[in-house]
Amino acid sequence: MKRFRVELKKTVDDSYDVQIGRNLIPELAKDMENGLVGRCKKFAIITDSNVKDLYAVPVCGELEKAGFSAELFEFPAGEKSKSRRTKEIIEDAMLEKGFRRDCCVVAVGGGVVTDLAGFVAGTFGRGVPFVNYATTLLAAADASIGGKTAVDTELATNLIGLIYQPRKVYVDIGAWKTLPRQHLINGLAETVKHACLADAEFFEYIENHVDDVLNVVPEVCEHISEKNCNVKYQVVMKDEKEKSLREILNLGHTVGRAIETVSDYRLLHGEALSIGMAAQVKLGCKLRFLSAEQRDRVIALLERIGLPVRIPDYIDRDELIKKLYTDKKVRDGKLRFVFQKGIGDVITFGDDIYARPVAEAEIRSILEEM
Amino acid sequence: MKRFRVELKKTVDDSYDVQIGRNLIPELAKDMENGLVGRCKKFAIITDSNVKDLYAVPVCGELEKAGFSAELFEFPAGEKSKSRRTKEIIEDAMLEKGFRRDCCVVAVGGGVVTDLAGFVAGTFGRGVPFVNYATTLLAAADASIGGKTAVDTELATNLIGLIYQPRKVYVDIGAWKTLPRQHLINGLAETVKHACLADAEFFEYIENHVDDVLNVVPEVCEHISEKNCNVKYQVVMKDEKEKSLREILNLGHTVGRAIETVSDYRLLHGEALSIGMAAQVKLGCKLRFLSAEQRDRVIALLERIGLPVRIPDYIDRDELIKKLYTDKKVRDGKLRFVFQKGIGDVITFGDDIYARPVAEAEIRSILEEM
């Protein structure tokens, strides 16, 4: 019997810049000219039907003007497109057009686009560079930091994917003006979540600026984007050491994700998350992790934004409970929830433990009264 | 406009052990008891129809005996199964059986199984640990070192995948006895390739031990496995610094991969590679990278082993030429080949450049006379 060791210790530098501003397309082209993705000359612009004409076509044009070759790959907008099937269609189209390992992916759009395009980039030719051009608040808050990419399957959301870092993230707050109001509202759910878990002052700021965000007041949008990225960044960074810390970003998602799936995506992600946040503060209040007043303050803010805080009638409660068990945090068959501690912090359950086992009966009683 | 930097510099240790011996199943179970994959208690054993009963069922049994939960996921043997579809079926079956991020994948089989199962592990729950239990010479030579995982698509082989390292590799040379002779022969193609590109002494050893390998003489098989892993290991390690060095492992693969695909997998990987190696030494000889005598020595060894060195009649030459352009090494639309320098070394074309552009006419004339 023989045995030897394959030594693979190395230092990896996956650092990247996040730029927040209005119309960053010329900036993107300039970065590419300056070698942001090395010698790469061929760009796959992945986008959805919502933003294609507004942003992806201009990105293509600007890259071509700079002397690069660029092709558009579009899929129908919506969470339902975040599937293995869409990934396959894009990959085949890229291969068909002669894309190989020497290309770069540019994701142009919201969270669905950045999640899916990042996953395509991560496995195309065993990994090609990619950048995110985020056009929604949700993408700024959720998809621009952390490197999480994924698709959904019938049986689970976000369970097939990769951690794969972009080379740069562009947050175009100018694009928010063109968002349907429902999508702006949708994006604020993750923002409220971030405030709830890490920043009481930011929570108050949102309370005071709901109308300004919905009217896309530039300074307010910049502040919101920056704070969002900041909270997420702090968590993702610390997670390098504390392996579970990242779970706190899952606040409200246990119920939220399940409702999103059971609604068959009639609810947008942020809408489902909002209901999940409401469930979380209600259960958290029962378990004395926050006061009734704090619970009501969170629910009131969600409602003022225009987000739902009750489970729609068409959602089958039993199916919802069953779906909870497909959550990533489930361990040894037990449901686990993250809880906020008051407003602006999370509860810990011992060293580096941020999720608490929850008996099915506990959450069932909450869901039944919602 | 605001800008901030996400700092993601870190040291990663992906080191792992390769163990070569006979019947290593008890060893595998013991490693798991000793925490090789942490607290993980749930194992997905991914295997194919060829080796399921012989090795995967015993692996399952041994893990269950040790108190773990283990489930078998089987797919039909053969390169055709190395597809996104098979990956999807396995993922869905795993999700259906309640597998989540807290599981570990055990690949039991040859190169197709280790490539596919590694890719499943790399994207399941955004990456779960996996180990390889390699039952073929090909897996020992090709799949146990380097962390390359992938599936094939209609338009390209091995282009959708990941670099994802196993936690340990078990090379069970006892399993070679149960391999059909054709598969043993098949596996020797990568072995000859490794000798050609890095080790003249090893090349001679193979010349002198062809019959011993085919008769599965234990010491000879151990030596062959070790040398194979060793060559690959040296290359993969150095590649951390020299970014292109790894391309030399592609020796013979430009034509080999294309023939394999055009044959619609009637040719095994090693058989196709053997034809590709023959094409490579013929073209290399024309370009004076090795002598006529060295060329003939390589071809003679491949033939003595029982490997094909001519292109079957049913292969359409034009289709083959067209397929060459789907090769990973193609850059700016140009074919690129790696060439051996004599026997036991490769040609370099300047600093850290191991592949040479080849005009279509050059390779066409070789392929037409084969």
XYZ file of C-alpha atoms in Angstrom, chain A:
370
model
C 0.000 0.000 0.000
C 1.362 3.386 -0.941
C 0.255 6.807 0.059
C 1.263 10.287 -0.894
C 0.018 13.777 -0.313
C -1.073 16.264 -2.937
C -0.040 19.629 -1.459
C -2.416 22.370 -2.585
C -1.919 25.217 -0.168
C -2.154 28.612 -1.771
C -3.054 32.247 -1.308
C -6.027 33.378 -3.320
C -6.892 37.009 -3.926
C -10.516 37.298 -5.010
C -10.837 40.973 -4.047
C -12.888 43.238 -6.258
C -14.362 46.732 -6.461
C -17.987 47.767 -6.113
C -18.830 51.019 -7.849
C -22.085 52.837 -7.127
C -23.317 55.608 -9.427
C -25.398 56.552 -12.455
C -24.768 55.210 -15.980
C -21.627 53.201 -15.407
C -21.572 51.621 -18.870
C -18.691 53.784 -20.163
C -16.854 52.962 -16.926
C -17.283 49.235 -17.612
C -15.885 49.514 -21.139
C -12.954 51.563 -19.861
C -12.176 48.945 -17.204
C -12.061 46.267 -19.883
C -9.723 48.363 -21.996
C -7.537 48.721 -18.930
C -7.285 44.941 -18.626
C -9.742 44.204 -15.800
C -10.193 40.698 -17.229
C -6.752 40.313 -18.762
C -6.340 39.726 -22.459
C -9.958 38.708 -22.922
C -11.500 40.101 -26.097
C -14.773 38.223 -26.274
C -17.727 39.114 -24.075
C -20.953 37.240 -23.404
C -23.549 39.733 -22.197
C -26.176 37.768 -20.270
C -29.419 39.591 -19.582
C -33.179 39.212 -19.348
C -36.056 40.493 -21.468
C -36.775 43.341 -19.001
C -33.485 45.179 -19.227
C -32.079 43.988 -22.543
C -32.912 47.073 -24.594
C -32.287 49.576 -21.812
C -28.905 48.366 -20.570
C -27.577 45.195 -22.202
C -27.692 46.528 -25.765
C -25.811 49.698 -24.707
C -23.225 47.570 -22.845
C -22.734 45.534 -26.023
C -22.434 48.688 -28.102
C -19.923 50.299 -25.768
C -17.740 47.175 -25.712
C -17.848 46.874 -29.493
C -16.957 50.548 -29.791
C -13.904 49.781 -27.654
C -12.872 47.105 -30.154
C -14.119 44.014 -28.341
C -16.403 41.329 -29.672
C -19.667 41.103 -27.710
C -22.750 38.892 -28.039
C -26.092 39.173 -26.269
C -27.692 36.189 -24.551
C -31.202 36.945 -23.375
C -33.701 34.923 -21.381
C -37.285 35.675 -20.258
C -37.381 37.860 -17.130
C -38.535 36.279 -13.877
C -37.445 33.922 -11.115
C -38.711 30.943 -13.119
C -35.839 31.448 -15.533
C -33.318 30.792 -12.761
C -33.184 27.148 -13.793
C -30.761 24.528 -14.997
C -32.641 24.625 -18.301
C -31.906 28.344 -18.861
C -28.279 27.771 -17.907
C -28.086 24.991 -20.472
C -29.660 27.093 -23.214
C -27.191 29.933 -22.595
C -24.219 27.559 -22.487
C -25.245 25.934 -25.752
C -25.779 29.307 -27.402
C -22.340 30.427 -26.221
C -20.708 27.238 -27.508
C -22.609 27.553 -30.773
C -21.241 31.079 -31.211
C -17.704 29.861 -30.635
C -17.248 30.997 -27.040
C -14.503 29.030 -25.261
C -12.361 29.507 -22.148
C -10.976 32.836 -23.285
C -14.223 34.755 -22.815
C -15.710 36.961 -20.106
C -19.313 37.059 -18.894
C -21.087 40.351 -18.183
C -24.307 39.989 -16.195
C -26.674 42.892 -16.862
C -29.814 43.008 -14.750
C -31.262 42.174 -11.365
C -30.683 39.336 -8.929
C -31.949 36.598 -11.207
C -29.547 37.615 -13.955
C -26.535 38.007 -11.661
C -27.232 34.669 -9.918
C -27.653 32.786 -13.156
C -24.912 34.482 -15.189
C -22.437 34.061 -12.328
C -23.194 30.341 -12.273
C -22.786 30.106 -16.046
C -19.422 31.902 -15.762
C -18.325 29.665 -12.894
C -18.688 26.432 -14.836
C -18.086 27.564 -18.432
C -14.685 26.220 -19.416
C -14.324 25.405 -15.692
C -14.597 29.087 -14.833
C -14.243 32.299 -16.840
C -14.137 35.840 -15.383
C -17.383 37.778 -14.949
C -18.617 41.186 -13.842
C -22.035 42.243 -12.572
C -23.849 45.286 -13.898
C -26.645 45.494 -11.324
C -29.730 47.419 -12.401
C -31.999 46.809 -9.410
C -31.980 47.591 -5.725
C -32.322 43.869 -5.047
C -29.178 43.097 -7.026
C -27.322 45.883 -5.235
C -28.405 44.560 -1.873
C -28.355 40.878 -2.463
C -26.351 39.792 -5.458
C -23.406 42.147 -5.618
C -21.545 40.938 -2.535
C -20.817 37.405 -1.505
C -20.263 35.586 -4.752
C -23.275 33.354 -4.314
C -24.551 32.054 -7.630
C -27.261 29.454 -8.113
C -30.293 28.119 -9.895
C -33.540 26.809 -8.476
C -34.923 23.321 -9.006
C -38.405 21.934 -8.514
C -37.312 20.577 -5.172
C -35.223 23.391 -3.760
C -34.295 27.015 -4.319
C -30.677 28.101 -4.633
C -29.340 24.664 -3.800
C -27.474 24.041 -7.032
C -24.779 26.645 -7.508
C -21.376 27.966 -6.599
C -19.513 30.541 -4.595
C -17.825 32.408 -7.436
C -16.570 35.976 -7.160
C -17.093 38.643 -9.831
C -14.155 40.777 -10.988
C -16.158 43.920 -10.360
C -19.686 45.020 -9.513
C -21.350 48.103 -11.014
C -24.420 49.345 -9.159
C -26.299 51.638 -11.550
C -28.778 53.538 -9.393
C -29.859 55.480 -12.474
C -31.490 52.251 -13.613
C -33.852 52.275 -10.630
C -35.858 55.050 -12.271
C -36.863 52.622 -15.000
C -37.896 49.902 -12.547
C -41.604 49.254 -12.082
C -42.567 50.523 -8.618
C -43.344 46.947 -7.538
C -39.710 45.976 -8.177
C -38.339 48.887 -6.179
C -40.593 47.896 -3.315
C -39.501 44.307 -3.761
C -35.851 45.296 -3.446
C -36.424 47.097 -0.172
C -37.220 43.831 1.602
C -33.559 42.766 1.608
C -32.646 46.281 2.703
C -34.936 46.058 5.720
C -33.509 42.621 6.475
C -29.966 44.016 6.460
C -30.964 46.843 8.800
C -32.763 44.426 11.133
C -29.796 42.127 11.508
C -26.968 44.631 11.762
C -27.752 48.333 11.890
C -30.398 50.024 14.057
C -29.449 53.472 12.749
C -29.913 52.345 9.162
C -33.334 50.935 10.130
C -34.333 54.385 11.347
C -32.938 55.958 8.170
C -35.171 53.714 6.072
C -38.181 54.575 8.252
C -37.488 58.236 7.497
C -36.807 57.875 3.774
C -39.334 55.396 2.389
C -40.850 57.969 0.044
C -37.449 59.263 -1.098
C -36.345 55.790 -2.142
C -39.582 55.149 -3.981
C -39.088 58.474 -5.761
C -35.474 57.515 -6.537
C -33.849 60.531 -4.882
C -30.180 60.034 -5.910
C -28.397 60.704 -2.588
C -30.830 58.475 -0.730
C -30.422 55.657 -3.251
C -26.633 55.932 -3.058
C -26.780 55.796 0.728
C -29.135 52.814 0.682
C -26.929 50.937 -1.800
C -23.807 51.621 0.128
C -25.270 50.617 3.502
C -26.689 47.457 1.983
C -23.408 46.436 0.455
C -21.680 47.385 3.664
C -23.743 45.160 5.944
C -23.411 42.255 3.570
C -19.712 42.851 3.138
C -19.048 42.887 6.890
C -20.847 39.586 7.263
C -19.239 37.895 4.283
C -15.775 39.040 5.384
C -16.150 37.852 8.952
C -17.518 34.557 7.683
C -14.029 33.684 6.477
C -13.292 33.046 10.144
C -16.677 32.262 11.645
C -17.959 29.602 9.325
C -21.618 30.021 10.213
C -21.938 33.788 10.420
C -23.101 33.985 6.852
C -26.258 32.173 7.913
C -27.503 35.405 9.461
C -28.070 36.753 5.952
C -30.728 34.086 5.845
C -32.877 36.038 8.288
C -36.502 35.770 7.197
C -35.575 33.424 4.359
C -36.649 30.142 5.892
C -40.321 30.978 5.531
C -39.700 33.488 2.719
C -38.094 31.048 0.318
C -40.706 28.418 1.030
C -43.577 30.816 0.338
C -41.895 32.023 -2.824
C -41.721 28.461 -4.130
C -45.184 27.388 -3.010
C -46.621 30.552 -4.604
C -45.030 29.245 -7.812
C -43.262 32.626 -8.020
C -46.478 34.647 -8.115
C -44.776 36.420 -5.216
C -41.539 38.237 -5.996
C -38.558 37.322 -3.855
C -38.781 40.485 -1.758
C -42.502 40.066 -1.213
C -42.005 36.512 -0.017
C -39.081 37.626 2.132
C -41.243 40.323 3.708
C -43.787 37.720 4.789
C -40.868 35.613 6.036
C -39.547 38.568 8.041
C -42.976 39.071 9.574
C -43.074 35.384 10.547
C -39.585 35.656 11.979
C -40.337 38.664 14.224
C -43.585 37.062 15.364
C -41.884 33.822 16.357
C -38.920 35.783 17.711
C -41.217 37.858 19.884
C -42.852 34.722 21.285
C -39.378 33.413 22.103
C -38.547 36.819 23.673
C -35.749 37.710 21.240
C -37.422 41.066 20.622
C -40.213 43.071 22.232
C -43.779 43.340 20.940
C -43.053 46.969 20.149
C -39.983 46.089 18.089
C -41.930 43.362 16.307
C -44.650 45.817 15.396
C -42.112 48.408 14.247
C -40.605 45.956 11.762
C -44.011 44.894 10.467
C -45.149 48.524 10.233
C -42.096 49.484 8.155
C -42.647 46.591 5.754
C -46.283 47.618 5.360
C -45.439 51.307 4.840
C -43.066 50.303 2.042
C -45.959 48.445 0.469
C -44.729 44.942 1.152
C -47.091 42.099 2.157
C -46.904 40.782 5.725
C -49.614 38.134 5.572
C -49.648 34.776 3.813
C -51.937 34.880 0.760
C -54.997 32.641 0.952
C -53.965 30.615 -2.063
C -50.924 29.270 -0.169
C -51.580 25.789 1.184
C -50.311 25.820 4.788
C -49.416 22.122 4.849
C -47.489 22.373 1.615
C -45.703 25.406 3.035
C -44.660 23.522 6.169
C -43.444 20.632 4.057
C -41.446 23.024 1.876
C -39.666 24.466 4.943
C -37.738 21.207 5.152
C -36.000 21.911 1.854
C -34.240 24.889 3.464
C -30.438 24.887 3.314
C -30.182 25.328 7.069
C -32.025 22.080 7.812
C -29.669 19.813 9.714
C -30.346 16.214 10.687
C -33.910 16.705 9.499
C -34.550 19.625 11.914
C -35.754 23.104 10.926
C -33.383 25.895 11.929
C -34.154 29.646 12.013
C -32.048 32.773 12.346
C -33.578 35.401 14.667
C -32.990 39.088 15.062
C -32.174 40.410 18.541
C -34.219 43.538 18.986
C -33.516 45.667 15.947
C -30.018 45.783 14.476
C -28.524 42.565 15.798
C -28.978 38.795 15.712
C -29.300 36.229 18.457
C -26.411 33.802 18.932
C -26.848 30.377 20.426
C -23.380 29.642 21.689
C -20.073 30.116 19.929
C -20.507 30.727 16.185
C -24.065 29.331 16.188
C -26.628 31.630 14.633
C -29.480 29.341 13.765
C -31.775 27.777 16.325
C -33.683 24.511 15.903
C -37.406 25.243 15.759
C -40.063 22.624 16.447
C -42.588 22.241 13.649
C -45.435 23.057 16.041
C -43.845 26.404 16.991
C -43.682 27.706 13.436
C -46.965 26.062 12.438
C -48.905 28.042 15.019
C -47.369 31.293 13.716
C -48.067 30.468 10.090
C -51.642 29.468 10.818
C -52.441 32.830 12.416
C -50.873 34.751 9.523
